[in-house]
Coordinates of C-alpha atoms and ligand atoms in Angstrom, one line a residue:
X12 CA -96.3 141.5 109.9
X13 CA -97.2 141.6 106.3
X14 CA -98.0 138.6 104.4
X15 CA -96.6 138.1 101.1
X16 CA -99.1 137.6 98.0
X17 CA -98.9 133.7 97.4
X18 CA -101.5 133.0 95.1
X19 CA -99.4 131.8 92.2
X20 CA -97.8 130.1 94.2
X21 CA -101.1 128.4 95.8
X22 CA -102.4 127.8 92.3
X23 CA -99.2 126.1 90.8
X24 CA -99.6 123.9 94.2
X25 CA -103.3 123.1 93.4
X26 CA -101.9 121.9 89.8
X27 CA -99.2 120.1 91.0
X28 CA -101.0 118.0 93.6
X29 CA -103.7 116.7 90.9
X30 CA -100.5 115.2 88.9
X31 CA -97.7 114.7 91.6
X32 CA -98.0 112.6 95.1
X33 CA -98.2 116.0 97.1
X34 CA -97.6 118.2 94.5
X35 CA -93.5 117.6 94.9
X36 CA -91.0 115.5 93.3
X37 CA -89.1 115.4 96.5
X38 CA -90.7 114.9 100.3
X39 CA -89.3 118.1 101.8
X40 CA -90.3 120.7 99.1
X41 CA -94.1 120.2 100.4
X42 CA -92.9 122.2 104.0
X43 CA -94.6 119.6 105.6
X44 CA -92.5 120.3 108.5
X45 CA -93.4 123.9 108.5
X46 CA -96.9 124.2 107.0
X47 CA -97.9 126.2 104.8
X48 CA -98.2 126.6 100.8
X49 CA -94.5 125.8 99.3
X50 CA -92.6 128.4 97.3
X51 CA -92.8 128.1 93.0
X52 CA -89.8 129.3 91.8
X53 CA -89.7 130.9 88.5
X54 CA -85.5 132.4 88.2
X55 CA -83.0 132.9 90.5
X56 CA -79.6 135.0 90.0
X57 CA -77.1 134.9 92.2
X58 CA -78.2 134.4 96.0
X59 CA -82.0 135.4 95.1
X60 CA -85.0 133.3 93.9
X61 CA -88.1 134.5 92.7
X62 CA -90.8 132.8 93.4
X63 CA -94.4 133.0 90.4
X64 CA -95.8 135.8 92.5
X65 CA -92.9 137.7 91.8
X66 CA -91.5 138.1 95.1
X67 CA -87.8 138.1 95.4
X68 CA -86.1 135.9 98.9
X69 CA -82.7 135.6 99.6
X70 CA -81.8 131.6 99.1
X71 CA -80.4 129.9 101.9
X72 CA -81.3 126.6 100.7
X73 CA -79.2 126.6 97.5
X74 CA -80.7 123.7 96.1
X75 CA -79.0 122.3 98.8
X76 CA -75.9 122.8 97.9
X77 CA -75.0 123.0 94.2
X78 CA -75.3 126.2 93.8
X79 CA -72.2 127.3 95.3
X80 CA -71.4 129.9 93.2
X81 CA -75.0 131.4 93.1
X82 CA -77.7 131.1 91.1
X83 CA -76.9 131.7 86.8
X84 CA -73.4 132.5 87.4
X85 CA -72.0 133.6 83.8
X86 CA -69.2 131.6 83.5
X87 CA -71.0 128.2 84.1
X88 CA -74.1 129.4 82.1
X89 CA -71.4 130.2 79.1
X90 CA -70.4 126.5 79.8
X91 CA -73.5 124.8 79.8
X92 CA -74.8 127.2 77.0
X93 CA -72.0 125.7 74.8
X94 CA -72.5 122.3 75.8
X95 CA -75.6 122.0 74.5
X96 CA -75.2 124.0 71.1
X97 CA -73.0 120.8 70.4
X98 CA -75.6 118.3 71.6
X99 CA -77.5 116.7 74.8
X100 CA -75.9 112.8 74.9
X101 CA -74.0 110.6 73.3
X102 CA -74.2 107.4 75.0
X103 CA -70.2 106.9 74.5
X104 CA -67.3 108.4 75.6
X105 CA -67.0 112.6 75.9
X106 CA -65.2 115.4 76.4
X107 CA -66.0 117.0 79.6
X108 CA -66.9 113.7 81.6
X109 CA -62.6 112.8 81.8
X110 CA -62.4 116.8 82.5
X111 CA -64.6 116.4 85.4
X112 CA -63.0 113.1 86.5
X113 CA -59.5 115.0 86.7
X114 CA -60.5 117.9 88.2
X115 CA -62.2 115.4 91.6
X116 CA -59.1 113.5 91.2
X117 CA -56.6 116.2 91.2
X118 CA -58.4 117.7 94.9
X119 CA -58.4 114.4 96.5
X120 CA -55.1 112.1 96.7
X121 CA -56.6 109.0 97.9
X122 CA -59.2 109.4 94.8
X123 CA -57.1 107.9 92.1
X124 CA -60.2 107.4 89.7
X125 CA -64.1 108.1 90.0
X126 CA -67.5 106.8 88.8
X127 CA -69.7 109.5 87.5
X128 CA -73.2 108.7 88.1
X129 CA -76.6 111.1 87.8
X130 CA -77.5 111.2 91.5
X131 CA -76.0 110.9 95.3
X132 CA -78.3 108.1 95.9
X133 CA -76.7 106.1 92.7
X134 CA -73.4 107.4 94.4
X135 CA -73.8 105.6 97.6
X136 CA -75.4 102.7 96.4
X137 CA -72.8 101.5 94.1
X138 CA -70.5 102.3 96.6
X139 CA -71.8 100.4 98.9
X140 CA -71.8 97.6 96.3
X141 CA -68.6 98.2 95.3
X142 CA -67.5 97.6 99.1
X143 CA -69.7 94.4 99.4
X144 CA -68.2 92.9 95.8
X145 CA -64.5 93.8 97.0
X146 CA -65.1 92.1 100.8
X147 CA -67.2 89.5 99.7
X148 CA -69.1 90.7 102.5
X149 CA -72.8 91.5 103.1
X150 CA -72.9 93.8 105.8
X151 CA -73.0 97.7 106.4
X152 CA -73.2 100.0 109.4
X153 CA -74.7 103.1 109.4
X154 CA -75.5 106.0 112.0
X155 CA -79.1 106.7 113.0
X156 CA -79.7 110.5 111.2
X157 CA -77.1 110.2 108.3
X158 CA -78.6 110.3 105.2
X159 CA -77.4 108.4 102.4
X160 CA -80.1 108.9 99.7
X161 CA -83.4 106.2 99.4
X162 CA -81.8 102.9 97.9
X163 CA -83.6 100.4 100.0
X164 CA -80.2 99.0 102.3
X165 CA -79.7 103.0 103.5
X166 CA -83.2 102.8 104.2
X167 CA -83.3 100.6 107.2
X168 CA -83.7 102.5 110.7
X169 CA -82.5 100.9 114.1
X170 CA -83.5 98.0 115.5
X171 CA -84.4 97.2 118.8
X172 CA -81.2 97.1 121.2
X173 CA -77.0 98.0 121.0
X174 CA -75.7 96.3 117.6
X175 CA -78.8 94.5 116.1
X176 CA -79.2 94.2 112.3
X177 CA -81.8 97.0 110.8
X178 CA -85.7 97.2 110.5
X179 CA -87.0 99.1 106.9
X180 CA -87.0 102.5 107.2
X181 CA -89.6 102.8 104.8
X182 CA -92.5 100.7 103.2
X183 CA -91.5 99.1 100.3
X184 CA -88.3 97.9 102.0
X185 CA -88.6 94.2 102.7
X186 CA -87.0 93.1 106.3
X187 CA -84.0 91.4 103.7
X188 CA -83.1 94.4 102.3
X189 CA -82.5 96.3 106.0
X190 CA -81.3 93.1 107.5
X191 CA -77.7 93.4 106.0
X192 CA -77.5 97.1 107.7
X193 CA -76.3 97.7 111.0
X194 CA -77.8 101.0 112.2
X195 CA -76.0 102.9 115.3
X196 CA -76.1 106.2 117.2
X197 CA -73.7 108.5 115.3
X198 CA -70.8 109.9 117.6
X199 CA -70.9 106.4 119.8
X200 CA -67.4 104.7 119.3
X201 CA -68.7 102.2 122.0
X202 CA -71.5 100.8 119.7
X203 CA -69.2 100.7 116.9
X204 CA -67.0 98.7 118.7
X205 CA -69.4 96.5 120.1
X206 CA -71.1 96.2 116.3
X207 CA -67.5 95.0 115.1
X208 CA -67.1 92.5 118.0
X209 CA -70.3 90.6 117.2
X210 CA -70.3 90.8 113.4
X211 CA -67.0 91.9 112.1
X212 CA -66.6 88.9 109.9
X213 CA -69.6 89.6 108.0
X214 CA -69.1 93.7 107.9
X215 CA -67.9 95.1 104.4
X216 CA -68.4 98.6 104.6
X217 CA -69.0 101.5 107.6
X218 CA -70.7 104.2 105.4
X219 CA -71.0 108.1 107.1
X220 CA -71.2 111.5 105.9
X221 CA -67.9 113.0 106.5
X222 CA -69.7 115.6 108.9
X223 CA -73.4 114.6 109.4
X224 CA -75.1 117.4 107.8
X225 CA -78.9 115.6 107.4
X226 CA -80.1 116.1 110.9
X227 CA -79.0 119.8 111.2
X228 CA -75.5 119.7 111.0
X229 CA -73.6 117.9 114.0
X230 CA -69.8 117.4 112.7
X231 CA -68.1 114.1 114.1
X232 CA -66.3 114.5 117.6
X233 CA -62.7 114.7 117.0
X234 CA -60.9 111.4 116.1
X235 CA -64.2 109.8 115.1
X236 CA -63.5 109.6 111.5
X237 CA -60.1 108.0 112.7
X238 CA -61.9 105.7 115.0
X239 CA -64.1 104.3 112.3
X240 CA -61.6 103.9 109.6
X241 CA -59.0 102.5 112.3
X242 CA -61.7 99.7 113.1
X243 CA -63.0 99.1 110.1
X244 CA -59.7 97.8 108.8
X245 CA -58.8 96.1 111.9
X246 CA -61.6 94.0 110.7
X247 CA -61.1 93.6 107.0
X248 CA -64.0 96.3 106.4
X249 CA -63.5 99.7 104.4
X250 CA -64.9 103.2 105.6
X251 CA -67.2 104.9 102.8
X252 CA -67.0 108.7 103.4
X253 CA -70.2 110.5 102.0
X254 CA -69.3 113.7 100.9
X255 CA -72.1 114.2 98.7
X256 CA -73.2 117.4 101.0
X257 CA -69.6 118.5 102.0
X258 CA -67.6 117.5 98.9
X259 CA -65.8 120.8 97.4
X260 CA -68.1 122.7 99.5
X261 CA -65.9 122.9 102.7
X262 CA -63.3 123.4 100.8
X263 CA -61.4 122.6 97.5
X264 CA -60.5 118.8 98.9
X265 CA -64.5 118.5 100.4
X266 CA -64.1 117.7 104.5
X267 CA -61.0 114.8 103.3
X268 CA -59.4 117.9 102.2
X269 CA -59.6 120.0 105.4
X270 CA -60.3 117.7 107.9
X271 CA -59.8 114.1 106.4
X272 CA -57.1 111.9 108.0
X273 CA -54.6 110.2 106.0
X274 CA -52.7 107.0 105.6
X275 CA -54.5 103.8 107.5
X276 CA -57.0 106.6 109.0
X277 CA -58.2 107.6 105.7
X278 CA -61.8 106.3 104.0
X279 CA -61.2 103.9 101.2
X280 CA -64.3 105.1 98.9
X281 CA -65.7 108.3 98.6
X282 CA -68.9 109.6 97.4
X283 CA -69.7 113.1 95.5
X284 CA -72.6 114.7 94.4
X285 CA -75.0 118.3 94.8
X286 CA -71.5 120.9 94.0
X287 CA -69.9 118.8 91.5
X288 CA -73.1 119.1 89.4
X289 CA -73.3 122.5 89.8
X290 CA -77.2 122.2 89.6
X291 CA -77.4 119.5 86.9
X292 CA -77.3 115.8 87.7
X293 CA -74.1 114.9 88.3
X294 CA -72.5 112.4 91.1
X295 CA -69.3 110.3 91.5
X296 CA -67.9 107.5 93.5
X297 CA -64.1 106.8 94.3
X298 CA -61.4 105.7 95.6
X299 CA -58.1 103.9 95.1
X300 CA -57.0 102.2 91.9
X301 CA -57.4 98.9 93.7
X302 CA -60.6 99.3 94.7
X303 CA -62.3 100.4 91.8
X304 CA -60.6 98.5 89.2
X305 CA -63.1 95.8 90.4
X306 CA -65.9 97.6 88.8
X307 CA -67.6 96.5 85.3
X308 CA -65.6 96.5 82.4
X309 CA -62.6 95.8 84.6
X310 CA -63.6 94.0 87.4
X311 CA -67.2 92.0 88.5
X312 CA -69.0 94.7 90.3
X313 CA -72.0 96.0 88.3
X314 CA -72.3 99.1 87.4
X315 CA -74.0 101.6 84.3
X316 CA -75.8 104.4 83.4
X317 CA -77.3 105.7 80.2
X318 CA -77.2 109.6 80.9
X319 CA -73.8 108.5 83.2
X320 CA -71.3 111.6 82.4
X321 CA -73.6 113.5 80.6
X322 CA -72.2 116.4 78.5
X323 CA -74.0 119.5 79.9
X324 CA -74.5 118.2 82.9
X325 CA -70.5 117.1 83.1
X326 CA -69.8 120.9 81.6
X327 CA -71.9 122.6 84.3
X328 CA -70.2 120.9 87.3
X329 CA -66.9 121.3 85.5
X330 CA -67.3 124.9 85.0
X331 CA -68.4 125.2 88.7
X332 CA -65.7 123.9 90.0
X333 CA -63.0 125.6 88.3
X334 CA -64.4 128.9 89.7
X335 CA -64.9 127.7 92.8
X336 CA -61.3 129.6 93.7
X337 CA -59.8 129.9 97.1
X338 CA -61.3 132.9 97.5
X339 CA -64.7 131.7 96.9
X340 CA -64.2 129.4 100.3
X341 CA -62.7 131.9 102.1
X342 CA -65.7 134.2 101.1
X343 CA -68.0 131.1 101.8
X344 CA -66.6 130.5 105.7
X345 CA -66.9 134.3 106.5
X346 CA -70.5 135.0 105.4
X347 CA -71.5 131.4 106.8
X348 CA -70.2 132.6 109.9
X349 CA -71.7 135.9 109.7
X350 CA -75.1 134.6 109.0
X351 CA -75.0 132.1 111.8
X352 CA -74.0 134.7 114.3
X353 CA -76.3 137.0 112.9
X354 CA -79.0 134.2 113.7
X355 CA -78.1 133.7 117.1
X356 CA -77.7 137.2 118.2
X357 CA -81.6 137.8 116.8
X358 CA -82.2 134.3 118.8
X359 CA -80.4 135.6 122.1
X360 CA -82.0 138.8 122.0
X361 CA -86.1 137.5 121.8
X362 CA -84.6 134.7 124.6
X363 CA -85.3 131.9 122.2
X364 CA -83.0 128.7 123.5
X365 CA -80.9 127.6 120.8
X366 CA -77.9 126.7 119.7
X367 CA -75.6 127.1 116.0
X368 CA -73.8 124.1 115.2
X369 CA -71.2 124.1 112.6
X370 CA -69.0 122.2 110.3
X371 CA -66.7 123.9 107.9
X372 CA -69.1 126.4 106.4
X373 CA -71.9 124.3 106.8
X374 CA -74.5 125.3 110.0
X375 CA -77.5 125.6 111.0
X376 CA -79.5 126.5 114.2
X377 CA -81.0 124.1 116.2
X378 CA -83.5 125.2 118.8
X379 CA -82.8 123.4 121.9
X380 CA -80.2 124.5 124.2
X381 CA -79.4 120.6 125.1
X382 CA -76.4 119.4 123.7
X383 CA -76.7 118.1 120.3
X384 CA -74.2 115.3 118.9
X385 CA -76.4 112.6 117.4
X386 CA -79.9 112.4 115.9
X387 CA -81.5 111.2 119.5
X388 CA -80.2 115.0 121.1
X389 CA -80.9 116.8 117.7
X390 CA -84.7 115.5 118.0
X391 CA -85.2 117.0 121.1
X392 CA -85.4 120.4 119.4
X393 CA -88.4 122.5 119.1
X394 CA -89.3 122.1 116.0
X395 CA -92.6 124.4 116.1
X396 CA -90.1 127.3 117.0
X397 CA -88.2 126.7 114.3
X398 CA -91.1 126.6 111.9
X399 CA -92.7 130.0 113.5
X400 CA -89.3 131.2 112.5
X401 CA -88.7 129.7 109.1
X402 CA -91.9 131.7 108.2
X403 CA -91.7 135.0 109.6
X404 CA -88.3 134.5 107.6
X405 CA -89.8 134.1 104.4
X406 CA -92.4 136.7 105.0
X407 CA -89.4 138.6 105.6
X408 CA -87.7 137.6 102.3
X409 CA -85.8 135.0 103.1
X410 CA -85.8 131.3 102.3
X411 CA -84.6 128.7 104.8
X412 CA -84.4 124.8 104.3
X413 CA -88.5 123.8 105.2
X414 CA -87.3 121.3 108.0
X415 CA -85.6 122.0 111.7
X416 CA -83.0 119.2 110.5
X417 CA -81.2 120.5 107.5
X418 CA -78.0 122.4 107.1
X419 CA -78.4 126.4 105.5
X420 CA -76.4 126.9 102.6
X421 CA -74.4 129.8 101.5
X422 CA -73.3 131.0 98.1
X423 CA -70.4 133.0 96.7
X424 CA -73.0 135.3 96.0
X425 CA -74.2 136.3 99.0
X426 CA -72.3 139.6 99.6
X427 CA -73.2 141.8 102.4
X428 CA -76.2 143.3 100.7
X429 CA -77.9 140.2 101.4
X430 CA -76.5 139.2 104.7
X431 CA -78.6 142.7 105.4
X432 CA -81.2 141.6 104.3
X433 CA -81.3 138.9 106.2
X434 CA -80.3 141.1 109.3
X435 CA -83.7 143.0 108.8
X436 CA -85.8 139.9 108.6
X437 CA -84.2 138.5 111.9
X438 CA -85.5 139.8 115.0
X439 CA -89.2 139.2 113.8
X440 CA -88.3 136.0 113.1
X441 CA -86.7 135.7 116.6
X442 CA -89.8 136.8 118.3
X443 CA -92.0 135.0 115.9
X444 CA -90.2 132.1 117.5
X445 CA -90.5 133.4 121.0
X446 CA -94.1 133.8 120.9
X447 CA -95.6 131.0 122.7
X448 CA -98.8 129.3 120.3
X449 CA -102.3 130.4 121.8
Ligands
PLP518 C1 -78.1 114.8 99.3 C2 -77.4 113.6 99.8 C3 -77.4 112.3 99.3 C4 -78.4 112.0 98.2 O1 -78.1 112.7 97.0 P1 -79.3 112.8 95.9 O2 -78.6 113.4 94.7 O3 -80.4 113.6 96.5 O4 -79.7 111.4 95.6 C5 -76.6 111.4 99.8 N1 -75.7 111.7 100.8 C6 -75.7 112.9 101.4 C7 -74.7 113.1 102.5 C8 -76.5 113.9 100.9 O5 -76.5 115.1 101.5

């Protein structure tokens, strides 16, 4: 196989890892998990990136998500464009960020208002404040492989044993921190249960992504989004939906829209990010008028940002969204679908075990053919396979998240001249992950 030319990129890489811990300004971009010299990207338009050497990939990472519509789409670089001819921040009320706010609160019903923050991690953590000031309770489950961004409390792995508080899930978290969060195996209604018989009293919030999408993607079982909202209230305790990966990306209402349950089964706070930015930092928070009238200036829940609502940023995600038509999701499903069966067709065919898990548009391929349905089955992938794969794919132009355990991400721009593409790059890929290491 040829080897593409990477010595701009090799160079940029040197540069960055004099200045930057690792050369990145985010763990995964340093394809620790894959080897190898990371990708510099100098432009991208519509569902291809170039990287400094010039060579062109089809994007399947999407900066993980935002760019939903492609990469420079003209009608949200008009948007942007004019947002900043009329200036970067004001500090004080705009335009664009109430625009925003109605457009999230016109696709979700039990969203009567949102918080806009800068990142999904601010998202989440204020939510989960939010939930703790409202309860007056200090306690949060989790599941074991949802991610949640880094604030220290969604930082805390499991402890030893069914229903024990957390351990830090990083250094730098102190044992307090974790303590208050209740890690369990994601898909397990029996340690949920059990986690609410012991410390239901103390329990404000059950946080999950609406279809856990940060361990590879491995949906919910049916009725386990029900089950979790249904207990938490049972027990005075609200149910935090992160959509922050599947908001207005599964569809126009996110996965509340296509999949959420309504009524006493619904979540009580929700949590945006990655496509309502449309690649500038934007996130939200929200939920019912109730619950987030208790935040600052109306209620006693802390909360504030400087660049909070930002007018470029606020116009880019607006813009995105209103041309994210029904047509773009339907175009979305079909070539995620496509692309996954594409994938394991190549896979089948070079006798490589694995398996495509989906939810909504979101998929990706894990290569195990074990059942997969929390983050204990999803590790017992082959994750050297997958990174033989990942780079006879980018030799072959195309380029895939740098870790076995993220979902692939699809644009409205990726017509059938690119799902070609990636057809061609395929079956080396497959038997690049066939071949058995010397
Ligand atoms: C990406 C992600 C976050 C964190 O968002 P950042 O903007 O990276 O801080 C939180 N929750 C989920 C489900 C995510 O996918």
């Amino acid at each position: 196989m040829t080897m593409l030319v990477d010595d701009a990129s090799r160079a940029w890489f040197d540069r960055a890892q004099r200045v930057t811990p690792g050369g990145v300004n985010s763990p995964v971009r340093a394809f620790r998990a894959v080897g190898g010299t990371p990708r510099f990207f100098t432009s991208g338009r519509g569902a291809i990136v170039t990287d400094a050497d010039g060579n062109d990939y089809v994007d399947l990472v999407c900066s993980w998500g935002p760019m939903i519509l492609g990469h420079a789409h003209p009608e949200v670089r008009d948007a942007v464009e004019a947002a900043v001819a009329r200036g970067f921040s004001f500090g004080a009320p705009s335009i664009t960020e109430v625009q925003l706010a109605e457009e999230i609160v016109a696709r979700v019903p039990e969203v009567a208002a949102v918080r806009l923050v800068s990142s999904g991690t601010e998202a989440t953590m204020s939510a989960v404040r939010l939930a703790r000031g409202v309860t007056g309770r200090p306690a949060i489950v989790k599941f074991a492989g949802c991610y949640h961004g880094h604030s220290d409390a969604l930082l805390a792995a499991a402890g030893s044993g069914a229903a024990t508080f957390g351990i830090p899930g990083s250094a730098g978290v102190t044992a307090g921190a974790a303590a208050d969060t209740i890690v369990l195996p994601y898909n397990h209604r029996g340690a949920v249960t059990a986690a609410f018989e012991r410390f239901g009293d103390q329990i404000a919030a059950v946080i999950t992504e609406a279809a856990a999408a940060n361990m590879g993607v491995v949906p919910p079982e049916a009725g386990f989004n029900e089950f979790l909202a249904r207990t938490a209230h049972a027990h005075g305790s609200l149910l935090i939906s992160d959509e922050v990966m599947t908001g207005f990306r599964v569809s126009r209402g996110g996965w509340q829209g296509m999949a959420g349950p309504v009524g006493d089964e619904a979540p009580d706070l929700f949590t945006y990010g990655k496509v309502i930015g449309g690649g500038l930092p934007v996130a939200a928070f929200g939920g019912s008028e109730q619950v987030m009238s208790q935040l600052a200036p109306l209620g006693s829940v802390y909360q504030a940002g400087t660049l909070s609502g930002n007018p470029v940023a606020t116009a880019c995600g607006l813009a995105t969204l209103r041309n994210c038509t029904e047509d773009v999701y339907t175009h979305l499903n079909r070539a995620a679908h496509t692309i996954g069966q594409l994938a394991g067709e190549a896979l089948d065919s070079a006798g490589v075990p694995h398996q495509v898990r989906t939810a909504g548009n979101l998929f990706s391929v894990f290569f195990t053919d074990q059942p997969v349905t929390d983050f204990e089955s999803a590790q017992q992938q082959d994750t050297a396979a997958y990174a033989r794969f990942f780079h006879a794919m980018l030799d072959g132009g195309v380029s895939l998240p740098p870790s076995a355990y993220e979902a692939w991400f699809v644009s409205a721009a990726h017509d059938d001249d690119t799902i070609e593409r990636i057809a061609a790059a395929l079956p080396a890929a497959a038997r690049a992950a066939a071949e058995v290491p010397a």
